Amino acid sequence: MVNHPFKNLSRLALAACVVGLGAASVVAQSAPSTAAPAINPSRVDIFGGYSYFGAHGTLQPLGANYSSIDKGLILSGAYYFNKYAGLESIYVGHFNGNNDALSTISGGVIFRAPMDHYTLFAHGLVGGGRLDGPNSASPQYQNPYKWGPALTAGGGMDYDLPFLQHRLSLRLFEADYRFVHADFGPYTAPPTTGTMGGRANLNGVDLSTGLVAHIGTILPPPPVTYACSVAPATVYPGDPITVTGTAANLNPK
């Protein structure tokens, strides 16, 4: 029987997401109704966490397969123009795979749907990928790092945490499809030289999770108000009158 580690890890990640959603629902239901509302939507979101890359691709014309990479990190920043749309930049580093490594830097648009305690988002990005491999234990089968175009599309879900005035969220999951093309130059059959050359069209799925920090807010501050009261309520000609004014929602600046 052929073992498919990527399928098994994908099922495990999916199960973890389901458990996370269930736990989040229990927390939301058990929270008191007097809890402060979440600061939503934010102006800037900063995300950092763990990322797994399930690679599917071969080096042509050799036909050597790339492997999935279990170790990785992801960092991203999103700036929103309004409640629903903004721009995002992402760095993803997948290091020390079985026979390869991949890092990508991308930027593009992001859309979100903020709800009570949850936020759904989707994004599409373009950028560059730094790929090496697929390398073997033999020094004759080596390809150095090479930059090439990268495309990313995907989305995920965040859950607002009741800490720091709801300025922190748990990214329950982020699932991205990623495509990277790298041209290592003319193919040379090993072991003639130390590099193989060839072309790689690598695609796969990034599965990520981590924490999101929310900065600022889209909603404008409440307007300044001024209320007046007059005393006494009943007066006669010549009686003194006291008028008291109270301002609210003042800007500290």
PDB file of C-alpha atoms in Angstrom:
ATOM      1  CA  MET A   1       0.000   0.000   0.000  1.00  0.00           C
ATOM      2  CA  VAL A   2       1.286   3.450  -0.854  1.00  0.00           C
ATOM      3  CA  ASN A   3       1.359   5.915   2.014  1.00  0.00           C
ATOM      4  CA  HIS A   4       0.227   9.479   1.323  1.00  0.00           C
ATOM      5  CA  PRO A   5       1.663  11.662   4.135  1.00  0.00           C
ATOM      6  CA  PHE A   6       0.222  14.845   2.624  1.00  0.00           C
ATOM      7  CA  LYS A   7      -3.301  13.424   2.605  1.00  0.00           C
ATOM      8  CA  ASN A   8      -2.903  12.225   6.182  1.00  0.00           C
ATOM      9  CA  LEU A   9      -1.595  15.609   7.352  1.00  0.00           C
ATOM     10  CA  SER A  10      -4.343  17.406   5.474  1.00  0.00           C
ATOM     11  CA  ARG A  11      -6.962  15.267   7.210  1.00  0.00           C
ATOM     12  CA  LEU A  12      -5.281  15.973  10.560  1.00  0.00           C
ATOM     13  CA  ALA A  13      -5.273  19.728   9.861  1.00  0.00           C
ATOM     14  CA  LEU A  14      -8.937  19.586   8.833  1.00  0.00           C
ATOM     15  CA  ALA A  15      -9.811  17.723  12.022  1.00  0.00           C
ATOM     16  CA  ALA A  16      -7.907  20.304  14.074  1.00  0.00           C
ATOM     17  CA  CYS A  17      -9.847  23.103  12.388  1.00  0.00           C
ATOM     18  CA  VAL A  18     -13.149  21.378  13.183  1.00  0.00           C
ATOM     19  CA  VAL A  19     -12.118  20.957  16.829  1.00  0.00           C
ATOM     20  CA  GLY A  20     -11.050  24.598  16.950  1.00  0.00           C
ATOM     21  CA  LEU A  21     -14.377  25.739  15.542  1.00  0.00           C
ATOM     22  CA  GLY A  22     -16.241  23.635  18.093  1.00  0.00           C
ATOM     23  CA  ALA A  23     -14.176  24.966  20.977  1.00  0.00           C
ATOM     24  CA  ALA A  24     -14.633  28.521  19.776  1.00  0.00           C
ATOM     25  CA  SER A  25     -18.396  28.013  19.577  1.00  0.00           C
ATOM     26  CA  VAL A  26     -18.482  26.692  23.154  1.00  0.00           C
ATOM     27  CA  VAL A  27     -16.502  29.689  24.389  1.00  0.00           C
ATOM     28  CA  ALA A  28     -18.787  32.090  22.529  1.00  0.00           C
ATOM     29  CA  GLN A  29     -21.911  30.442  23.975  1.00  0.00           C
ATOM     30  CA  SER A  30     -20.532  30.387  27.507  1.00  0.00           C
ATOM     31  CA  ALA A  31     -19.400  34.027  27.462  1.00  0.00           C
ATOM     32  CA  PRO A  32     -21.624  36.396  29.434  1.00  0.00           C
ATOM     33  CA  SER A  33     -23.942  38.609  27.430  1.00  0.00           C
ATOM     34  CA  THR A  34     -22.465  41.699  29.084  1.00  0.00           C
ATOM     35  CA  ALA A  35     -19.037  41.117  27.492  1.00  0.00           C
ATOM     36  CA  ALA A  36     -17.588  44.075  25.636  1.00  0.00           C
ATOM     37  CA  PRO A  37     -18.176  43.951  21.894  1.00  0.00           C
ATOM     38  CA  ALA A  38     -15.231  43.080  19.683  1.00  0.00           C
ATOM     39  CA  ILE A  39     -13.267  45.918  18.120  1.00  0.00           C
ATOM     40  CA  ASN A  40     -14.311  45.148  14.596  1.00  0.00           C
ATOM     41  CA  PRO A  41     -13.367  45.947  11.985  1.00  0.00           C
ATOM     42  CA  SER A  42      -9.707  46.852  12.407  1.00  0.00           C
ATOM     43  CA  ARG A  43      -7.658  49.101  10.166  1.00  0.00           C
ATOM     44  CA  VAL A  44      -4.499  46.930  10.182  1.00  0.00           C
ATOM     45  CA  ASP A  45      -4.069  43.187  10.807  1.00  0.00           C
ATOM     46  CA  ILE A  46      -0.678  41.601  11.562  1.00  0.00           C
ATOM     47  CA  PHE A  47      -0.526  37.793  11.374  1.00  0.00           C
ATOM     48  CA  GLY A  48       2.240  35.375  12.336  1.00  0.00           C
ATOM     49  CA  GLY A  49       2.307  31.635  12.770  1.00  0.00           C
ATOM     50  CA  TYR A  50       3.133  28.153  11.506  1.00  0.00           C
ATOM     51  CA  SER A  51       2.780  27.031   7.895  1.00  0.00           C
ATOM     52  CA  TYR A  52       2.879  23.617   6.186  1.00  0.00           C
ATOM     53  CA  PHE A  53       3.458  23.267   2.432  1.00  0.00           C
ATOM     54  CA  GLY A  54       2.132  20.232   0.567  1.00  0.00           C
ATOM     55  CA  ALA A  55       4.186  20.264  -2.626  1.00  0.00           C
ATOM     56  CA  HIS A  56       3.124  18.732  -5.933  1.00  0.00           C
ATOM     57  CA  GLY A  57       5.521  19.124  -8.840  1.00  0.00           C
ATOM     58  CA  THR A  58       8.455  17.725 -10.738  1.00  0.00           C
ATOM     59  CA  LEU A  59      11.680  19.002 -12.255  1.00  0.00           C
ATOM     60  CA  GLN A  60      11.515  18.614 -16.022  1.00  0.00           C
ATOM     61  CA  PRO A  61      12.841  16.901 -18.054  1.00  0.00           C
ATOM     62  CA  LEU A  62      14.389  14.750 -15.297  1.00  0.00           C
ATOM     63  CA  GLY A  63      11.020  14.049 -13.656  1.00  0.00           C
ATOM     64  CA  ALA A  64      12.355  14.312 -10.080  1.00  0.00           C
ATOM     65  CA  ASN A  65       9.593  14.965  -7.544  1.00  0.00           C
ATOM     66  CA  TYR A  66       9.535  17.731  -4.945  1.00  0.00           C
ATOM     67  CA  SER A  67       8.582  16.809  -1.385  1.00  0.00           C
ATOM     68  CA  SER A  68       6.229  18.446   1.094  1.00  0.00           C
ATOM     69  CA  ILE A  69       7.782  20.621   3.814  1.00  0.00           C
ATOM     70  CA  ASP A  70       6.627  20.314   7.413  1.00  0.00           C
ATOM     71  CA  LYS A  71       8.642  23.232   8.827  1.00  0.00           C
ATOM     72  CA  GLY A  72       7.605  26.745   7.928  1.00  0.00           C
ATOM     73  CA  LEU A  73       6.531  30.155   9.142  1.00  0.00           C
ATOM     74  CA  ILE A  74       4.223  32.820   7.770  1.00  0.00           C
ATOM     75  CA  LEU A  75       4.111  36.577   8.376  1.00  0.00           C
ATOM     76  CA  SER A  76       1.579  38.932   6.821  1.00  0.00           C
ATOM     77  CA  GLY A  77       0.248  42.438   7.129  1.00  0.00           C
ATOM     78  CA  ALA A  78      -3.065  43.762   5.787  1.00  0.00           C
ATOM     79  CA  TYR A  79      -4.246  47.372   5.532  1.00  0.00           C
ATOM     80  CA  TYR A  80      -7.995  47.886   5.019  1.00  0.00           C
ATOM     81  CA  PHE A  81      -9.486  50.856   3.196  1.00  0.00           C
ATOM     82  CA  ASN A  82     -12.970  50.071   4.501  1.00  0.00           C
ATOM     83  CA  LYS A  83     -14.880  47.359   6.317  1.00  0.00           C
ATOM     84  CA  TYR A  84     -14.468  44.784   3.567  1.00  0.00           C
ATOM     85  CA  ALA A  85     -11.429  45.386   1.297  1.00  0.00           C
ATOM     86  CA  GLY A  86      -7.737  46.177   1.562  1.00  0.00           C
ATOM     87  CA  LEU A  87      -4.203  45.317   0.491  1.00  0.00           C
ATOM     88  CA  GLU A  88      -2.004  42.568   1.938  1.00  0.00           C
ATOM     89  CA  SER A  89       1.629  41.460   1.800  1.00  0.00           C
ATOM     90  CA  ILE A  90       2.808  37.982   2.864  1.00  0.00           C
ATOM     91  CA  TYR A  91       6.143  36.289   3.485  1.00  0.00           C
ATOM     92  CA  VAL A  92       6.155  32.483   3.766  1.00  0.00           C
ATOM     93  CA  GLY A  93       9.316  30.500   4.489  1.00  0.00           C
ATOM     94  CA  HIS A  94       9.436  26.707   4.150  1.00  0.00           C
ATOM     95  CA  PHE A  95      12.871  25.494   5.174  1.00  0.00           C
ATOM     96  CA  ASN A  96      14.795  22.235   5.207  1.00  0.00           C
ATOM     97  CA  GLY A  97      12.451  19.962   3.287  1.00  0.00           C
ATOM     98  CA  ASN A  98      13.451  16.424   2.439  1.00  0.00           C
ATOM     99  CA  ASN A  99      14.865  17.551  -0.897  1.00  0.00           C
ATOM    100  CA  ASP A 100      13.832  21.184  -1.360  1.00  0.00           C
ATOM    101  CA  ALA A 101      13.117  24.572   0.211  1.00  0.00           C
ATOM    102  CA  LEU A 102      10.805  27.413  -0.772  1.00  0.00           C
ATOM    103  CA  SER A 103      10.329  31.024   0.298  1.00  0.00           C
ATOM    104  CA  THR A 104       7.788  33.404  -1.244  1.00  0.00           C
ATOM    105  CA  ILE A 105       7.081  37.134  -0.984  1.00  0.00           C
ATOM    106  CA  SER A 106       3.710  38.231  -2.356  1.00  0.00           C
ATOM    107  CA  GLY A 107       1.276  41.123  -2.335  1.00  0.00           C
ATOM    108  CA  GLY A 108      -2.281  41.668  -3.494  1.00  0.00           C
ATOM    109  CA  VAL A 109      -5.870  42.289  -2.469  1.00  0.00           C
ATOM    110  CA  ILE A 110      -7.744  40.901   0.521  1.00  0.00           C
ATOM    111  CA  PHE A 111     -11.472  40.811   1.270  1.00  0.00           C
ATOM    112  CA  ARG A 112     -13.123  40.062   4.600  1.00  0.00           C
ATOM    113  CA  ALA A 113     -16.565  39.497   6.066  1.00  0.00           C
ATOM    114  CA  PRO A 114     -16.502  40.537   9.758  1.00  0.00           C
ATOM    115  CA  MET A 115     -19.126  38.963  12.018  1.00  0.00           C
ATOM    116  CA  ASP A 116     -19.691  38.588  15.755  1.00  0.00           C
ATOM    117  CA  HIS A 117     -16.550  36.866  17.070  1.00  0.00           C
ATOM    118  CA  TYR A 118     -15.562  35.581  13.605  1.00  0.00           C
ATOM    119  CA  THR A 119     -14.040  37.032  10.441  1.00  0.00           C
ATOM    120  CA  LEU A 120     -13.904  35.242   7.094  1.00  0.00           C
ATOM    121  CA  PHE A 121     -11.343  36.409   4.533  1.00  0.00           C
ATOM    122  CA  ALA A 122     -10.117  35.642   1.022  1.00  0.00           C
ATOM    123  CA  HIS A 123      -7.139  36.983  -0.892  1.00  0.00           C
ATOM    124  CA  GLY A 124      -5.309  36.821  -4.219  1.00  0.00           C
ATOM    125  CA  LEU A 125      -1.611  37.675  -4.490  1.00  0.00           C
ATOM    126  CA  VAL A 126       1.290  37.771  -6.927  1.00  0.00           C
ATOM    127  CA  GLY A 127       4.995  37.845  -6.170  1.00  0.00           C
ATOM    128  CA  GLY A 128       8.196  35.857  -6.311  1.00  0.00           C
ATOM    129  CA  GLY A 129       9.318  32.478  -5.019  1.00  0.00           C
ATOM    130  CA  ARG A 130      12.864  31.358  -4.125  1.00  0.00           C
ATOM    131  CA  LEU A 131      13.072  27.621  -4.809  1.00  0.00           C
ATOM    132  CA  ASP A 132      15.833  25.033  -4.727  1.00  0.00           C
ATOM    133  CA  GLY A 133      15.935  21.320  -5.432  1.00  0.00           C
ATOM    134  CA  PRO A 134      14.826  18.687  -5.766  1.00  0.00           C
ATOM    135  CA  ASN A 135      18.204  17.709  -4.367  1.00  0.00           C
ATOM    136  CA  SER A 136      19.500  14.247  -3.547  1.00  0.00           C
ATOM    137  CA  ALA A 137      22.173  13.074  -1.168  1.00  0.00           C
ATOM    138  CA  SER A 138      24.629  12.947  -4.051  1.00  0.00           C
ATOM    139  CA  PRO A 139      26.396  16.257  -4.825  1.00  0.00           C
ATOM    140  CA  GLN A 140      25.843  15.632  -8.536  1.00  0.00           C
ATOM    141  CA  TYR A 141      22.090  16.053  -8.079  1.00  0.00           C
ATOM    142  CA  GLN A 142      21.855  19.627  -6.892  1.00  0.00           C
ATOM    143  CA  ASN A 143      20.022  22.778  -7.942  1.00  0.00           C
ATOM    144  CA  PRO A 144      20.795  26.107  -6.245  1.00  0.00           C
ATOM    145  CA  TYR A 145      18.190  28.636  -5.140  1.00  0.00           C
ATOM    146  CA  LYS A 146      16.405  30.324  -8.021  1.00  0.00           C
ATOM    147  CA  TRP A 147      13.798  33.096  -8.058  1.00  0.00           C
ATOM    148  CA  GLY A 148      10.657  32.806 -10.170  1.00  0.00           C
ATOM    149  CA  PRO A 149       7.079  34.107 -10.330  1.00  0.00           C
ATOM    150  CA  ALA A 150       4.601  32.966  -7.673  1.00  0.00           C
ATOM    151  CA  LEU A 151       0.793  33.094  -7.536  1.00  0.00           C
ATOM    152  CA  THR A 152      -1.333  32.633  -4.416  1.00  0.00           C
ATOM    153  CA  ALA A 153      -5.088  32.362  -3.843  1.00  0.00           C
ATOM    154  CA  GLY A 154      -6.947  31.256  -0.723  1.00  0.00           C
ATOM    155  CA  GLY A 155      -8.631  32.317   2.489  1.00  0.00           C
ATOM    156  CA  GLY A 156      -9.426  31.401   6.050  1.00  0.00           C
ATOM    157  CA  MET A 157     -11.203  32.240   9.317  1.00  0.00           C
ATOM    158  CA  ASP A 158     -10.237  34.202  12.445  1.00  0.00           C
ATOM    159  CA  TYR A 159     -11.816  33.961  15.899  1.00  0.00           C
ATOM    160  CA  ASP A 160     -11.718  36.998  18.213  1.00  0.00           C
ATOM    161  CA  LEU A 161     -10.094  36.276  21.570  1.00  0.00           C
ATOM    162  CA  PRO A 162     -11.341  37.998  24.771  1.00  0.00           C
ATOM    163  CA  PHE A 163      -7.928  39.522  25.512  1.00  0.00           C
ATOM    164  CA  LEU A 164      -6.531  43.043  25.209  1.00  0.00           C
ATOM    165  CA  GLN A 165      -9.961  44.471  24.420  1.00  0.00           C
ATOM    166  CA  HIS A 166     -10.455  41.991  21.568  1.00  0.00           C
ATOM    167  CA  ARG A 167      -7.378  43.206  19.734  1.00  0.00           C
ATOM    168  CA  LEU A 168      -6.112  39.638  19.334  1.00  0.00           C
ATOM    169  CA  SER A 169      -7.540  36.809  17.236  1.00  0.00           C
ATOM    170  CA  LEU A 170      -6.764  33.146  16.659  1.00  0.00           C
ATOM    171  CA  ARG A 171      -6.443  32.224  13.004  1.00  0.00           C
ATOM    172  CA  LEU A 172      -8.303  28.950  13.077  1.00  0.00           C
ATOM    173  CA  PHE A 173      -7.011  28.144   9.612  1.00  0.00           C
ATOM    174  CA  GLU A 174      -5.612  29.670   6.450  1.00  0.00           C
ATOM    175  CA  ALA A 175      -5.573  27.504   3.314  1.00  0.00           C
ATOM    176  CA  ASP A 176      -3.759  28.862   0.245  1.00  0.00           C
ATOM    177  CA  TYR A 177      -3.102  27.400  -3.180  1.00  0.00           C
ATOM    178  CA  ARG A 178       0.392  28.392  -4.331  1.00  0.00           C
ATOM    179  CA  PHE A 179       2.055  28.085  -7.746  1.00  0.00           C
ATOM    180  CA  VAL A 180       5.767  28.746  -8.322  1.00  0.00           C
ATOM    181  CA  HIS A 181       7.756  28.537 -11.563  1.00  0.00           C
ATOM    182  CA  ALA A 182      11.546  28.349 -11.521  1.00  0.00           C
ATOM    183  CA  ASP A 183      13.964  28.033 -14.443  1.00  0.00           C
ATOM    184  CA  PHE A 184      17.317  26.551 -13.367  1.00  0.00           C
ATOM    185  CA  GLY A 185      18.839  26.813 -16.831  1.00  0.00           C
ATOM    186  CA  PRO A 186      19.635  24.196 -19.486  1.00  0.00           C
ATOM    187  CA  TYR A 187      19.280  20.645 -18.238  1.00  0.00           C
ATOM    188  CA  THR A 188      22.519  18.687 -17.899  1.00  0.00           C
ATOM    189  CA  ALA A 189      22.261  14.986 -17.211  1.00  0.00           C
ATOM    190  CA  PRO A 190      24.023  14.186 -13.911  1.00  0.00           C
ATOM    191  CA  PRO A 191      26.755  13.557 -12.984  1.00  0.00           C
ATOM    192  CA  THR A 192      28.379  15.747 -15.636  1.00  0.00           C
ATOM    193  CA  THR A 193      28.053  18.910 -13.544  1.00  0.00           C
ATOM    194  CA  GLY A 194      27.096  19.821 -10.012  1.00  0.00           C
ATOM    195  CA  THR A 195      23.751  21.313 -11.057  1.00  0.00           C
ATOM    196  CA  MET A 196      20.940  19.601 -12.922  1.00  0.00           C
ATOM    197  CA  GLY A 197      19.217  22.613 -14.468  1.00  0.00           C
ATOM    198  CA  GLY A 198      15.708  22.174 -15.835  1.00  0.00           C
ATOM    199  CA  ARG A 199      12.375  23.818 -15.179  1.00  0.00           C
ATOM    200  CA  ALA A 200      10.004  23.420 -12.239  1.00  0.00           C
ATOM    201  CA  ASN A 201       6.285  24.125 -12.115  1.00  0.00           C
ATOM    202  CA  LEU A 202       5.573  23.626  -8.449  1.00  0.00           C
ATOM    203  CA  ASN A 203       2.085  23.849  -6.969  1.00  0.00           C
ATOM    204  CA  GLY A 204       0.733  22.946  -3.586  1.00  0.00           C
ATOM    205  CA  VAL A 205      -1.375  23.963  -0.598  1.00  0.00           C
ATOM    206  CA  ASP A 206      -0.209  26.036   2.360  1.00  0.00           C
ATOM    207  CA  LEU A 207      -1.993  25.236   5.643  1.00  0.00           C
ATOM    208  CA  SER A 208      -1.319  27.871   8.313  1.00  0.00           C
ATOM    209  CA  THR A 209      -2.433  28.867  11.791  1.00  0.00           C
ATOM    210  CA  GLY A 210      -1.332  31.454  14.355  1.00  0.00           C
ATOM    211  CA  LEU A 211      -2.276  34.753  16.007  1.00  0.00           C
ATOM    212  CA  VAL A 212      -3.606  37.987  14.492  1.00  0.00           C
ATOM    213  CA  ALA A 213      -3.053  41.409  16.077  1.00  0.00           C
ATOM    214  CA  HIS A 214      -5.632  44.125  15.254  1.00  0.00           C
ATOM    215  CA  ILE A 215      -4.511  47.748  15.106  1.00  0.00           C
ATOM    216  CA  GLY A 216      -6.832  50.743  14.798  1.00  0.00           C
ATOM    217  CA  THR A 217     -10.445  50.710  13.689  1.00  0.00           C
ATOM    218  CA  ILE A 218     -12.381  51.536  10.538  1.00  0.00           C
ATOM    219  CA  LEU A 219     -15.377  53.038  12.331  1.00  0.00           C
ATOM    220  CA  PRO A 220     -15.021  56.802  12.982  1.00  0.00           C
ATOM    221  CA  PRO A 221     -15.168  58.057  16.587  1.00  0.00           C
ATOM    222  CA  PRO A 222     -18.583  59.170  17.862  1.00  0.00           C
ATOM    223  CA  PRO A 223     -19.375  62.848  17.230  1.00  0.00           C
ATOM    224  CA  VAL A 224     -18.883  65.432  19.946  1.00  0.00           C
ATOM    225  CA  THR A 225     -22.171  66.320  21.705  1.00  0.00           C
ATOM    226  CA  TYR A 226     -23.134  69.166  24.018  1.00  0.00           C
ATOM    227  CA  ALA A 227     -26.071  68.997  26.430  1.00  0.00           C
ATOM    228  CA  CYS A 228     -27.524  71.937  28.360  1.00  0.00           C
ATOM    229  CA  SER A 229     -29.641  72.116  31.502  1.00  0.00           C
ATOM    230  CA  VAL A 230     -31.415  75.168  32.938  1.00  0.00           C
ATOM    231  CA  ALA A 231     -32.203  75.798  36.617  1.00  0.00           C
ATOM    232  CA  PRO A 232     -34.605  76.560  38.039  1.00  0.00           C
ATOM    233  CA  ALA A 233     -37.289  75.085  35.814  1.00  0.00           C
ATOM    234  CA  THR A 234     -39.757  77.884  36.623  1.00  0.00           C
ATOM    235  CA  VAL A 235     -38.670  81.542  36.696  1.00  0.00           C
ATOM    236  CA  TYR A 236     -40.176  85.001  36.922  1.00  0.00           C
ATOM    237  CA  PRO A 237     -38.951  88.210  35.416  1.00  0.00           C
ATOM    238  CA  GLY A 238     -35.791  89.295  37.169  1.00  0.00           C
ATOM    239  CA  ASP A 239     -34.984  85.839  38.654  1.00  0.00           C
ATOM    240  CA  PRO A 240     -31.423  84.547  38.131  1.00  0.00           C
ATOM    241  CA  ILE A 241     -31.056  81.583  35.739  1.00  0.00           C
ATOM    242  CA  THR A 242     -28.183  79.079  35.703  1.00  0.00           C
ATOM    243  CA  VAL A 243     -27.385  77.295  32.439  1.00  0.00           C
ATOM    244  CA  THR A 244     -25.010  74.310  32.679  1.00  0.00           C
ATOM    245  CA  GLY A 245     -23.433  72.695  29.611  1.00  0.00           C
ATOM    246  CA  THR A 246     -21.782  69.276  29.379  1.00  0.00           C
ATOM    247  CA  ALA A 247     -19.679  68.116  26.432  1.00  0.00           C
ATOM    248  CA  ALA A 248     -19.337  64.412  25.581  1.00  0.00           C
ATOM    249  CA  ASN A 249     -17.115  62.305  23.247  1.00  0.00           C
ATOM    250  CA  LEU A 250     -14.369  64.898  23.303  1.00  0.00           C
ATOM    251  CA  ASN A 251     -11.218  64.133  21.298  1.00  0.00           C
ATOM    252  CA  PRO A 252      -8.261  64.113  23.733  1.00  0.00           C
ATOM    253  CA  LYS A 253      -6.142  65.830  21.049  1.00  0.00           C
TER     254      LYS A 253
END
